[in-house]
Amino acid sequence: MSKVSSSSLKHILQFAIPLITGQVGQMLLGVGDMMVAGRYSKEVVSATGISSSIFGMFLMVGLGLTFAFAPLLAKHMGEGKTPRAFLPTILTHCTMFSAILLFSMLIFYKVGFGFIDLSPTIAEMCKEYFWIVSLSIFPILIFQGIKEYLQVQKDIWFANILVIVANISNVLLNIVLCFGLFGFPEMGAKGLAIATLTNRILMMIGLLYYVRKDLFQPFKFVKPFFMESLSLGLPICAAILMEVSIFTVVTVLIGKMDVVSSAAHNIILNLASFSFMIPMAIGNAMATLVALALSEKKIEEAKTIAMSGLTISIGYEIMTMLIFTFFPTLLLSIYTDKLDVIAVGSELLIFAALFQIPDGIQATLSGILRGFSITRPVMILTLLGYWVVGLPLGAILAYKFNYGAKGLWMGLAMSLSVMAVTLFILFLKTTREQKLNIEEISVA
């Protein structure tokens, strides 16, 4: 295996830190919602968490498609082409799939909520929050598409700082609209949704303004690039959908238990999702850097980059595991002052701590394998890990052995462990085959 040096770690961090900043910033939008909701009521925490999880399934489908842009652009840059020629195609792609996803969410809004057995009060708040936030699918995907376009050119600071600025605005607007300050009516969950939509629109406008010079060019739709992005991106979004949907199913199942368990689960899931953004950002950085190295036929450099990324991710996740284990009450008190929610949440947080390391490994490896253009096997392994192992095991522990919410979280921990092991085996197999292919080309 390739050696991990201090210089390679430094190189990875220099590229990844702005991406981490932006990824954490995007997650902080949700953290801001949950923190304000936690000071408002347990019902709003429950409703916001359930709706956010459902919306997350649709969102991650769209984001999964955009994650194909950077590796593909890196490949074309290796062939001497300019990324600017593909920007109109990227924006068309994002707009088209935003419309498809919005239509799908409209159907779910009209029909899907009827199949979720929630209390009438929470169900109504869920529907209202979901529909308002669903309108933000257009600005999110357009923002992410441009962000991927800039990322492959290593122009990474502006987009990610923009996310941080949006967070400050989002928290302030959350407080004003949720509690009804400065003449605004008290809107609860609806106010949180309006604040999120507003800030995502502003983020998109800011990034469009930043690339305005690149937009003023003859429009050219590059069909081969569009089809390439679908071929690489559809398995990515399918794998992400299977991962996000398993958490959504667990959220809905716990939401049917009782309000305290549901509120505690949503806070823990928010903490775990926040932690997940770091290895996910590292994985995105790995996808770009590995693809750039492979475009120059530098397989050993690609392997060194990959192992450096894994080293950073594991080091971070060891730290989060320790924080989750030893400071549960402190973390939960940031979100809520409800003692019953803190008590239940403290029991659940230990399971989130258990899967921190495998979650970081599988998230980073998914990005690394995207850089190698390996997406379909990842999709299959995700299906097996979550839906064949994780959910059935969690359901058995929750309902047959009466572990309740804790049983479902045990299943999640096991599924992530299975994913980490199988993806690492796939990574070793991929790097070995890539090396053999390059050696055969050299000999020929």
CSV table of C-alpha atoms in Angstrom, one decimal:
chain,number,residue,atom,x,y,z
A,1,MET,CA,0.0,0.0,0.0
A,2,SER,CA,1.2,3.5,-0.8
A,3,LYS,CA,3.0,5.4,1.9
A,4,VAL,CA,1.2,8.3,3.6
A,5,SER,CA,3.6,11.2,4.2
A,6,SER,CA,3.2,14.5,6.0
A,7,SER,CA,3.4,16.3,2.6
A,8,SER,CA,0.5,14.3,1.2
A,9,LEU,CA,-1.6,14.9,4.3
A,10,LYS,CA,-0.8,18.6,4.0
A,11,HIS,CA,-1.8,18.6,0.3
A,12,ILE,CA,-5.1,16.9,1.1
A,13,LEU,CA,-5.9,19.2,3.9
A,14,GLN,CA,-5.2,22.4,1.9
A,15,PHE,CA,-7.7,21.2,-0.7
A,16,ALA,CA,-10.2,19.6,1.6
A,17,ILE,CA,-10.5,22.3,4.4
A,18,PRO,CA,-12.5,24.7,2.2
A,19,LEU,CA,-14.8,21.9,1.1
A,20,ILE,CA,-15.2,20.8,4.7
A,21,THR,CA,-16.0,24.4,5.7
A,22,GLY,CA,-18.7,24.5,3.0
A,23,GLN,CA,-20.1,21.0,3.8
A,24,VAL,CA,-20.3,21.7,7.5
A,25,GLY,CA,-21.9,25.0,6.6
A,26,GLN,CA,-24.6,23.3,4.6
A,27,MET,CA,-25.3,21.0,7.5
A,28,LEU,CA,-25.3,23.9,10.0
A,29,LEU,CA,-28.5,25.1,8.2
A,30,GLY,CA,-30.2,22.0,9.6
A,31,VAL,CA,-28.5,22.3,12.9
A,32,GLY,CA,-29.7,25.9,13.2
A,33,ASP,CA,-33.3,24.7,12.5
A,34,MET,CA,-33.1,22.0,15.2
A,35,MET,CA,-31.5,24.3,17.8
A,36,VAL,CA,-34.3,26.9,17.4
A,37,ALA,CA,-36.9,24.2,17.2
A,38,GLY,CA,-35.5,22.6,20.4
A,39,ARG,CA,-36.2,25.8,22.3
A,40,TYR,CA,-39.7,26.1,20.8
A,41,SER,CA,-41.4,22.7,21.4
A,42,LYS,CA,-40.8,18.9,21.3
A,43,GLU,CA,-43.6,18.7,18.6
A,44,VAL,CA,-41.7,21.1,16.3
A,45,VAL,CA,-38.5,19.2,16.8
A,46,SER,CA,-40.3,16.0,15.8
A,47,ALA,CA,-42.1,17.4,12.8
A,48,THR,CA,-39.0,19.3,11.5
A,49,GLY,CA,-36.8,16.2,11.9
A,50,ILE,CA,-39.3,13.9,10.1
A,51,SER,CA,-39.9,16.3,7.2
A,52,SER,CA,-36.2,17.0,6.8
A,53,SER,CA,-35.4,13.3,6.6
A,54,ILE,CA,-38.1,12.8,3.9
A,55,PHE,CA,-36.9,15.8,2.0
A,56,GLY,CA,-33.3,14.6,2.4
A,57,MET,CA,-34.1,11.5,0.3
A,58,PHE,CA,-35.2,13.6,-2.7
A,59,LEU,CA,-32.3,16.1,-2.2
A,60,MET,CA,-29.6,13.4,-2.0
A,61,VAL,CA,-30.9,12.0,-5.3
A,62,GLY,CA,-30.2,15.3,-6.9
A,63,LEU,CA,-26.9,15.9,-5.2
A,64,GLY,CA,-25.8,12.4,-6.1
A,65,LEU,CA,-26.1,13.3,-9.8
A,66,THR,CA,-24.0,16.5,-9.3
A,67,PHE,CA,-21.3,14.5,-7.6
A,68,ALA,CA,-20.4,13.0,-11.0
A,69,PHE,CA,-19.4,16.5,-12.4
A,70,ALA,CA,-16.0,16.9,-10.7
A,71,PRO,CA,-14.5,13.5,-11.7
A,72,LEU,CA,-15.8,13.9,-15.3
A,73,LEU,CA,-14.5,17.4,-15.6
A,74,ALA,CA,-11.2,16.2,-14.2
A,75,LYS,CA,-11.0,13.6,-16.9
A,76,HIS,CA,-11.8,16.1,-19.7
A,77,MET,CA,-9.2,18.5,-18.3
A,78,GLY,CA,-6.7,15.7,-18.6
A,79,GLU,CA,-7.7,15.6,-22.3
A,80,GLY,CA,-6.9,19.3,-22.7
A,81,LYS,CA,-10.5,20.5,-22.6
A,82,THR,CA,-11.7,23.6,-20.6
A,83,PRO,CA,-14.4,23.1,-17.9
A,84,ARG,CA,-16.1,26.3,-19.0
A,85,ALA,CA,-17.4,24.6,-22.2
A,86,PHE,CA,-19.5,22.3,-19.9
A,87,LEU,CA,-21.1,24.9,-17.6
A,88,PRO,CA,-24.3,25.3,-19.7
A,89,THR,CA,-24.8,21.6,-19.7
A,90,ILE,CA,-24.3,21.4,-15.9
A,91,LEU,CA,-26.9,24.1,-15.3
A,92,THR,CA,-29.3,22.5,-17.7
A,93,HIS,CA,-28.8,19.2,-15.9
A,94,CYS,CA,-29.4,20.7,-12.5
A,95,THR,CA,-32.5,22.6,-13.7
A,96,MET,CA,-34.0,19.6,-15.4
A,97,PHE,CA,-33.6,17.2,-12.4
A,98,SER,CA,-34.8,19.9,-10.0
A,99,ALA,CA,-38.1,20.0,-11.9
A,100,ILE,CA,-38.4,16.2,-11.8
A,101,LEU,CA,-37.7,16.1,-8.1
A,102,LEU,CA,-40.1,18.9,-7.3
A,103,PHE,CA,-42.8,17.1,-9.2
A,104,SER,CA,-42.0,13.9,-7.3
A,105,MET,CA,-42.2,15.8,-4.0
A,106,LEU,CA,-45.5,17.3,-4.9
A,107,ILE,CA,-46.9,13.8,-5.4
A,108,PHE,CA,-45.5,12.7,-2.0
A,109,TYR,CA,-47.0,15.8,-0.4
A,110,LYS,CA,-50.4,15.0,-1.8
A,111,VAL,CA,-50.3,11.2,-1.3
A,112,GLY,CA,-47.3,10.0,0.7
A,113,PHE,CA,-48.0,11.6,4.0
A,114,GLY,CA,-51.3,9.7,4.2
A,115,PHE,CA,-49.3,6.5,4.6
A,116,ILE,CA,-47.4,7.8,7.6
A,117,ASP,CA,-49.3,7.2,10.8
A,118,LEU,CA,-48.4,10.4,12.8
A,119,SER,CA,-50.5,12.4,15.3
A,120,PRO,CA,-52.7,15.0,13.5
A,121,THR,CA,-50.8,17.9,15.0
A,122,ILE,CA,-47.3,16.7,14.0
A,123,ALA,CA,-48.6,15.5,10.6
A,124,GLU,CA,-49.9,18.9,9.7
A,125,MET,CA,-46.6,20.6,10.7
A,126,CYS,CA,-44.7,18.0,8.7
A,127,LYS,CA,-46.6,18.6,5.5
A,128,GLU,CA,-46.3,22.4,5.8
A,129,TYR,CA,-42.6,22.3,6.5
A,130,PHE,CA,-41.9,19.7,3.8
A,131,TRP,CA,-43.7,21.6,1.0
A,132,ILE,CA,-42.0,24.9,1.7
A,133,VAL,CA,-38.5,23.4,1.9
A,134,SER,CA,-39.1,21.3,-1.2
A,135,LEU,CA,-39.2,24.5,-3.2
A,136,SER,CA,-35.5,25.0,-2.3
A,137,ILE,CA,-34.5,22.0,-4.5
A,138,PHE,CA,-33.8,24.4,-7.5
A,139,PRO,CA,-31.4,26.7,-5.7
A,140,ILE,CA,-29.6,23.8,-3.9
A,141,LEU,CA,-28.9,21.8,-7.0
A,142,ILE,CA,-27.8,24.8,-9.1
A,143,PHE,CA,-25.6,26.0,-6.3
A,144,GLN,CA,-24.1,22.5,-6.0
A,145,GLY,CA,-23.6,22.1,-9.7
A,146,ILE,CA,-21.6,25.4,-9.9
A,147,LYS,CA,-19.7,24.4,-6.8
A,148,GLU,CA,-18.6,21.1,-8.4
A,149,TYR,CA,-17.6,23.1,-11.6
A,150,LEU,CA,-15.4,25.5,-9.5
A,151,GLN,CA,-14.0,22.7,-7.3
A,152,VAL,CA,-12.3,20.8,-10.2
A,153,GLN,CA,-10.6,24.1,-11.0
A,154,LYS,CA,-9.5,24.3,-7.4
A,155,ASP,CA,-11.5,27.5,-7.0
A,156,ILE,CA,-13.1,26.4,-3.7
A,157,TRP,CA,-13.1,29.3,-1.2
A,158,PHE,CA,-15.9,31.6,-2.4
A,159,ALA,CA,-18.7,29.0,-2.5
A,160,ASN,CA,-17.9,27.5,0.8
A,161,ILE,CA,-17.5,30.9,2.6
A,162,LEU,CA,-20.9,31.8,1.1
A,163,VAL,CA,-22.4,28.8,2.9
A,164,ILE,CA,-21.0,30.0,6.3
A,165,VAL,CA,-22.5,33.5,5.7
A,166,ALA,CA,-25.8,32.0,4.9
A,167,ASN,CA,-25.8,30.1,8.2
A,168,ILE,CA,-25.6,33.3,10.2
A,169,SER,CA,-28.5,34.7,8.3
A,170,ASN,CA,-30.4,31.4,8.7
A,171,VAL,CA,-30.1,31.3,12.5
A,172,LEU,CA,-31.2,34.9,12.8
A,173,LEU,CA,-34.2,34.5,10.4
A,174,ASN,CA,-35.1,31.2,12.2
A,175,ILE,CA,-35.4,33.0,15.5
A,176,VAL,CA,-37.4,35.9,14.1
A,177,LEU,CA,-39.9,33.8,12.1
A,178,CYS,CA,-40.3,30.8,14.5
A,179,PHE,CA,-40.9,32.9,17.6
A,180,GLY,CA,-42.4,36.0,15.8
A,181,LEU,CA,-40.2,38.9,16.5
A,182,PHE,CA,-39.9,42.5,15.1
A,183,GLY,CA,-43.5,42.5,13.9
A,184,PHE,CA,-43.5,39.1,12.2
A,185,PRO,CA,-46.1,36.6,13.2
A,186,GLU,CA,-45.1,33.5,15.3
A,187,MET,CA,-44.9,30.7,12.7
A,188,GLY,CA,-43.2,27.8,14.4
A,189,ALA,CA,-42.1,25.1,12.0
A,190,LYS,CA,-43.4,27.1,9.0
A,191,GLY,CA,-41.0,29.9,9.9
A,192,LEU,CA,-38.0,27.5,10.0
A,193,ALA,CA,-38.9,26.3,6.5
A,194,ILE,CA,-39.3,29.8,5.1
A,195,ALA,CA,-35.9,30.8,6.6
A,196,THR,CA,-34.2,27.7,5.0
A,197,LEU,CA,-35.8,28.4,1.6
A,198,THR,CA,-34.8,32.1,1.7
A,199,ASN,CA,-31.2,31.4,2.5
A,200,ARG,CA,-30.8,28.7,-0.2
A,201,ILE,CA,-32.1,31.1,-2.8
A,202,LEU,CA,-29.6,33.8,-1.7
A,203,MET,CA,-26.7,31.2,-1.8
A,204,MET,CA,-27.6,30.4,-5.4
A,205,ILE,CA,-27.8,34.0,-6.4
A,206,GLY,CA,-24.4,34.7,-4.8
A,207,LEU,CA,-22.7,31.9,-6.7
A,208,LEU,CA,-24.4,32.7,-10.0
A,209,TYR,CA,-23.0,36.3,-9.6
A,210,TYR,CA,-19.5,34.9,-8.9
A,211,VAL,CA,-19.4,32.9,-12.2
A,212,ARG,CA,-21.3,35.6,-14.2
A,213,LYS,CA,-18.4,36.0,-16.7
A,214,ASP,CA,-18.5,32.3,-17.4
A,215,LEU,CA,-22.2,32.4,-18.1
A,216,PHE,CA,-21.8,35.0,-20.9
A,217,GLN,CA,-20.9,32.7,-23.7
A,218,PRO,CA,-22.7,31.0,-26.5
A,219,PHE,CA,-25.0,28.3,-25.0
A,220,LYS,CA,-23.9,24.8,-26.1
A,221,PHE,CA,-25.5,21.7,-24.7
A,222,VAL,CA,-22.9,18.9,-24.7
A,223,LYS,CA,-24.9,15.7,-25.0
A,224,PRO,CA,-22.0,13.2,-24.5
A,225,PHE,CA,-21.1,15.0,-21.2
A,226,PHE,CA,-24.7,14.9,-20.1
A,227,MET,CA,-25.0,11.2,-20.8
A,228,GLU,CA,-21.6,10.5,-19.1
A,229,SER,CA,-22.9,12.4,-16.0
A,230,LEU,CA,-26.0,10.2,-15.9
A,231,SER,CA,-24.0,7.0,-16.4
A,232,LEU,CA,-21.7,7.9,-13.5
A,233,GLY,CA,-24.2,9.8,-11.4
A,234,LEU,CA,-27.2,7.6,-11.3
A,235,PRO,CA,-25.5,4.8,-9.3
A,236,ILE,CA,-24.1,7.5,-7.0
A,237,CYS,CA,-27.6,8.9,-6.3
A,238,ALA,CA,-29.1,5.4,-6.0
A,239,ALA,CA,-26.4,4.5,-3.3
A,240,ILE,CA,-27.0,7.8,-1.5
A,241,LEU,CA,-30.7,7.3,-1.7
A,242,MET,CA,-30.5,3.9,-0.1
A,243,GLU,CA,-28.4,5.3,2.7
A,244,VAL,CA,-30.5,8.4,3.3
A,245,SER,CA,-33.8,6.4,3.0
A,246,ILE,CA,-32.7,3.9,5.7
A,247,PHE,CA,-32.3,6.8,8.2
A,248,THR,CA,-35.7,8.2,7.0
A,249,VAL,CA,-37.4,4.9,7.6
A,250,VAL,CA,-35.9,4.7,11.1
A,251,THR,CA,-37.0,8.3,11.7
A,252,VAL,CA,-40.6,7.5,10.8
A,253,LEU,CA,-40.6,4.3,12.8
A,254,ILE,CA,-39.3,6.1,15.9
A,255,GLY,CA,-41.7,8.9,15.2
A,256,LYS,CA,-44.6,6.5,15.7
A,257,MET,CA,-43.3,5.4,19.2
A,258,ASP,CA,-43.7,8.6,21.3
A,259,VAL,CA,-42.9,12.3,21.0
A,260,VAL,CA,-39.9,12.2,23.4
A,261,SER,CA,-38.2,9.3,21.6
A,262,SER,CA,-38.9,11.0,18.2
A,263,ALA,CA,-37.5,14.3,19.4
A,264,ALA,CA,-34.4,12.7,20.9
A,265,HIS,CA,-33.8,10.6,17.8
A,266,ASN,CA,-34.0,13.6,15.5
A,267,ILE,CA,-31.5,15.5,17.6
A,268,ILE,CA,-29.1,12.5,17.7
A,269,LEU,CA,-29.5,12.1,13.9
A,270,ASN,CA,-28.8,15.8,13.4
A,271,LEU,CA,-25.5,15.4,15.5
A,272,ALA,CA,-24.5,12.3,13.5
A,273,SER,CA,-25.3,13.9,10.2
A,274,PHE,CA,-23.3,17.0,11.2
A,275,SER,CA,-20.3,14.7,12.0
A,276,PHE,CA,-20.8,12.9,8.7
A,277,MET,CA,-20.3,16.1,6.7
A,278,ILE,CA,-16.6,16.0,7.4
A,279,PRO,CA,-15.8,12.6,5.9
A,280,MET,CA,-18.3,13.3,3.2
A,281,ALA,CA,-16.4,16.5,2.3
A,282,ILE,CA,-13.1,14.6,2.4
A,283,GLY,CA,-14.7,12.0,0.1
A,284,ASN,CA,-15.7,14.8,-2.3
A,285,ALA,CA,-12.1,16.2,-2.2
A,286,MET,CA,-10.8,12.7,-2.8
A,287,ALA,CA,-13.0,12.2,-5.8
A,288,THR,CA,-11.6,15.3,-7.5
A,289,LEU,CA,-7.9,14.7,-6.6
A,290,VAL,CA,-7.9,11.0,-7.4
A,291,ALA,CA,-9.6,11.7,-10.8
A,292,LEU,CA,-7.0,14.4,-11.6
A,293,ALA,CA,-4.2,12.0,-10.7
A,294,LEU,CA,-5.7,9.2,-12.8
A,295,SER,CA,-6.1,11.6,-15.8
A,296,GLU,CA,-2.3,11.9,-15.8
A,297,LYS,CA,-1.9,8.1,-15.3
A,298,LYS,CA,-0.4,8.5,-11.8
A,299,ILE,CA,-1.9,5.5,-10.1
A,300,GLU,CA,0.6,5.5,-7.2
A,301,GLU,CA,-0.2,9.2,-6.5
A,302,ALA,CA,-3.9,8.4,-6.6
A,303,LYS,CA,-3.4,5.6,-4.0
A,304,THR,CA,-1.3,7.9,-1.8
A,305,ILE,CA,-4.1,10.6,-2.0
A,306,ALA,CA,-6.7,7.9,-1.1
A,307,MET,CA,-4.8,6.6,1.9
A,308,SER,CA,-4.1,10.2,3.1
A,309,GLY,CA,-7.8,11.0,3.0
A,310,LEU,CA,-8.7,7.9,4.9
A,311,THR,CA,-6.1,8.7,7.6
A,312,ILE,CA,-7.5,12.2,8.1
A,313,SER,CA,-11.1,10.9,8.1
A,314,ILE,CA,-10.3,8.1,10.7
A,315,GLY,CA,-8.4,10.6,12.9
A,316,TYR,CA,-11.4,12.9,12.9
A,317,GLU,CA,-13.9,10.2,13.6
A,318,ILE,CA,-11.9,8.9,16.6
A,319,MET,CA,-12.3,12.4,18.0
A,320,THR,CA,-16.0,12.6,17.4
A,321,MET,CA,-16.5,9.1,18.9
A,322,LEU,CA,-14.8,10.2,22.1
A,323,ILE,CA,-16.9,13.4,22.3
A,324,PHE,CA,-20.2,11.6,21.7
A,325,THR,CA,-19.2,9.0,24.4
A,326,PHE,CA,-18.1,11.3,27.2
A,327,PHE,CA,-20.2,14.5,26.6
A,328,PRO,CA,-23.7,13.4,25.7
A,329,THR,CA,-25.6,15.7,28.1
A,330,LEU,CA,-23.5,18.8,27.0
A,331,LEU,CA,-24.2,18.1,23.3
A,332,LEU,CA,-27.9,17.5,23.8
A,333,SER,CA,-28.3,20.6,26.0
A,334,ILE,CA,-27.1,22.7,23.1
A,335,TYR,CA,-30.3,21.6,21.2
A,336,THR,CA,-32.9,21.5,23.9
A,337,ASP,CA,-33.7,22.2,27.6
A,338,LYS,CA,-36.2,19.4,27.8
A,339,LEU,CA,-34.8,17.0,30.4
A,340,ASP,CA,-36.8,14.0,29.2
A,341,VAL,CA,-35.5,14.4,25.7
A,342,ILE,CA,-31.9,14.8,27.0
A,343,ALA,CA,-32.3,11.6,29.1
A,344,VAL,CA,-33.5,9.5,26.1
A,345,GLY,CA,-31.0,11.1,23.7
A,346,SER,CA,-28.1,10.3,26.0
A,347,GLU,CA,-28.9,6.6,25.7
A,348,LEU,CA,-29.1,6.8,21.8
A,349,LEU,CA,-25.9,8.9,21.4
A,350,ILE,CA,-23.7,5.9,22.4
A,351,PHE,CA,-24.8,4.0,19.3
A,352,ALA,CA,-24.0,7.0,17.2
A,353,ALA,CA,-20.6,7.0,18.8
A,354,LEU,CA,-20.1,3.4,17.9
A,355,PHE,CA,-20.5,3.9,14.2
A,356,GLN,CA,-18.4,7.1,13.8
A,357,ILE,CA,-15.3,5.3,12.6
A,358,PRO,CA,-17.0,2.9,10.1
A,359,ASP,CA,-19.2,5.8,8.9
A,360,GLY,CA,-16.2,8.0,8.2
A,361,ILE,CA,-14.4,5.1,6.4
A,362,GLN,CA,-17.3,4.3,4.1
A,363,ALA,CA,-18.1,8.0,3.3
A,364,THR,CA,-14.5,8.7,2.3
A,365,LEU,CA,-14.1,5.4,0.4
A,366,SER,CA,-17.3,6.2,-1.6
A,367,GLY,CA,-15.7,9.5,-2.7
A,368,ILE,CA,-12.4,7.8,-3.5
A,369,LEU,CA,-14.1,5.2,-5.6
A,370,ARG,CA,-16.0,7.9,-7.5
A,371,GLY,CA,-12.6,9.3,-8.5
A,372,PHE,CA,-11.9,5.8,-10.0
A,373,SER,CA,-15.3,6.0,-11.7
A,374,ILE,CA,-16.5,3.0,-9.7
A,375,THR,CA,-20.1,3.6,-8.7
A,376,ARG,CA,-22.3,0.6,-9.6
A,377,PRO,CA,-20.5,-1.8,-7.2
A,378,VAL,CA,-20.8,0.8,-4.4
A,379,MET,CA,-24.5,1.0,-5.1
A,380,ILE,CA,-24.9,-2.8,-4.7
A,381,LEU,CA,-22.9,-2.9,-1.5
A,382,THR,CA,-25.0,-0.1,-0.1
A,383,LEU,CA,-28.1,-2.0,-0.8
A,384,LEU,CA,-26.8,-5.1,0.9
A,385,GLY,CA,-25.3,-3.2,3.9
A,386,TYR,CA,-28.4,-1.1,4.8
A,387,TRP,CA,-31.4,-3.0,3.5
A,388,VAL,CA,-30.3,-6.7,3.8
A,389,VAL,CA,-28.3,-6.4,7.1
A,390,GLY,CA,-29.0,-3.1,8.9
A,391,LEU,CA,-32.8,-2.6,8.7
A,392,PRO,CA,-33.8,-6.2,9.3
A,393,LEU,CA,-31.4,-6.5,12.3
A,394,GLY,CA,-32.6,-3.2,13.7
A,395,ALA,CA,-36.3,-4.2,13.4
A,396,ILE,CA,-35.7,-7.5,15.1
A,397,LEU,CA,-33.9,-5.8,18.0
A,398,ALA,CA,-36.5,-3.0,18.2
A,399,TYR,CA,-39.7,-5.0,18.1
A,400,LYS,CA,-38.9,-8.7,18.9
A,401,PHE,CA,-36.4,-8.0,21.7
A,402,ASN,CA,-38.2,-4.7,22.8
A,403,TYR,CA,-35.1,-2.5,22.5
A,404,GLY,CA,-37.2,0.2,20.8
A,405,ALA,CA,-35.3,3.2,19.3
A,406,LYS,CA,-32.0,1.7,20.7
A,407,GLY,CA,-32.5,-1.5,18.6
A,408,LEU,CA,-33.0,0.5,15.4
A,409,TRP,CA,-29.8,2.4,16.1
A,410,MET,CA,-27.9,-0.8,16.7
A,411,GLY,CA,-29.0,-2.0,13.2
A,412,LEU,CA,-27.6,1.3,11.8
A,413,ALA,CA,-24.3,0.8,13.5
A,414,MET,CA,-24.0,-2.7,12.1
A,415,SER,CA,-24.9,-1.7,8.5
A,416,LEU,CA,-22.2,1.0,8.5
A,417,SER,CA,-19.6,-1.4,9.8
A,418,VAL,CA,-20.5,-3.8,6.9
A,419,MET,CA,-20.2,-1.0,4.4
A,420,ALA,CA,-16.8,0.1,5.7
A,421,VAL,CA,-15.3,-3.4,5.4
A,422,THR,CA,-16.8,-4.2,2.0
A,423,LEU,CA,-15.9,-0.8,0.4
A,424,PHE,CA,-12.3,-1.2,1.6
A,425,ILE,CA,-12.0,-4.6,-0.1
A,426,LEU,CA,-13.4,-3.0,-3.2
A,427,PHE,CA,-10.9,-0.2,-3.0
A,428,LEU,CA,-8.0,-2.7,-2.8
A,429,LYS,CA,-9.3,-4.6,-5.8
A,430,THR,CA,-9.8,-1.4,-7.8
A,431,THR,CA,-6.3,0.0,-7.2
A,432,ARG,CA,-4.7,-3.4,-8.1
A,433,GLU,CA,-6.7,-3.6,-11.4
A,434,GLN,CA,-5.9,0.0,-12.2
A,435,LYS,CA,-2.2,-0.6,-11.8
A,436,LEU,CA,-2.3,-3.7,-14.0
A,437,ASN,CA,-4.2,-1.7,-16.7
A,438,ILE,CA,-1.6,1.1,-16.7
A,439,GLU,CA,1.3,-1.3,-16.9
A,440,GLU,CA,-0.3,-3.1,-19.8
A,441,ILE,CA,-0.8,0.2,-21.7
A,442,SER,CA,2.9,1.1,-21.0
A,443,VAL,CA,4.1,-2.2,-22.3
A,444,ALA,CA,2.0,-1.9,-25.4
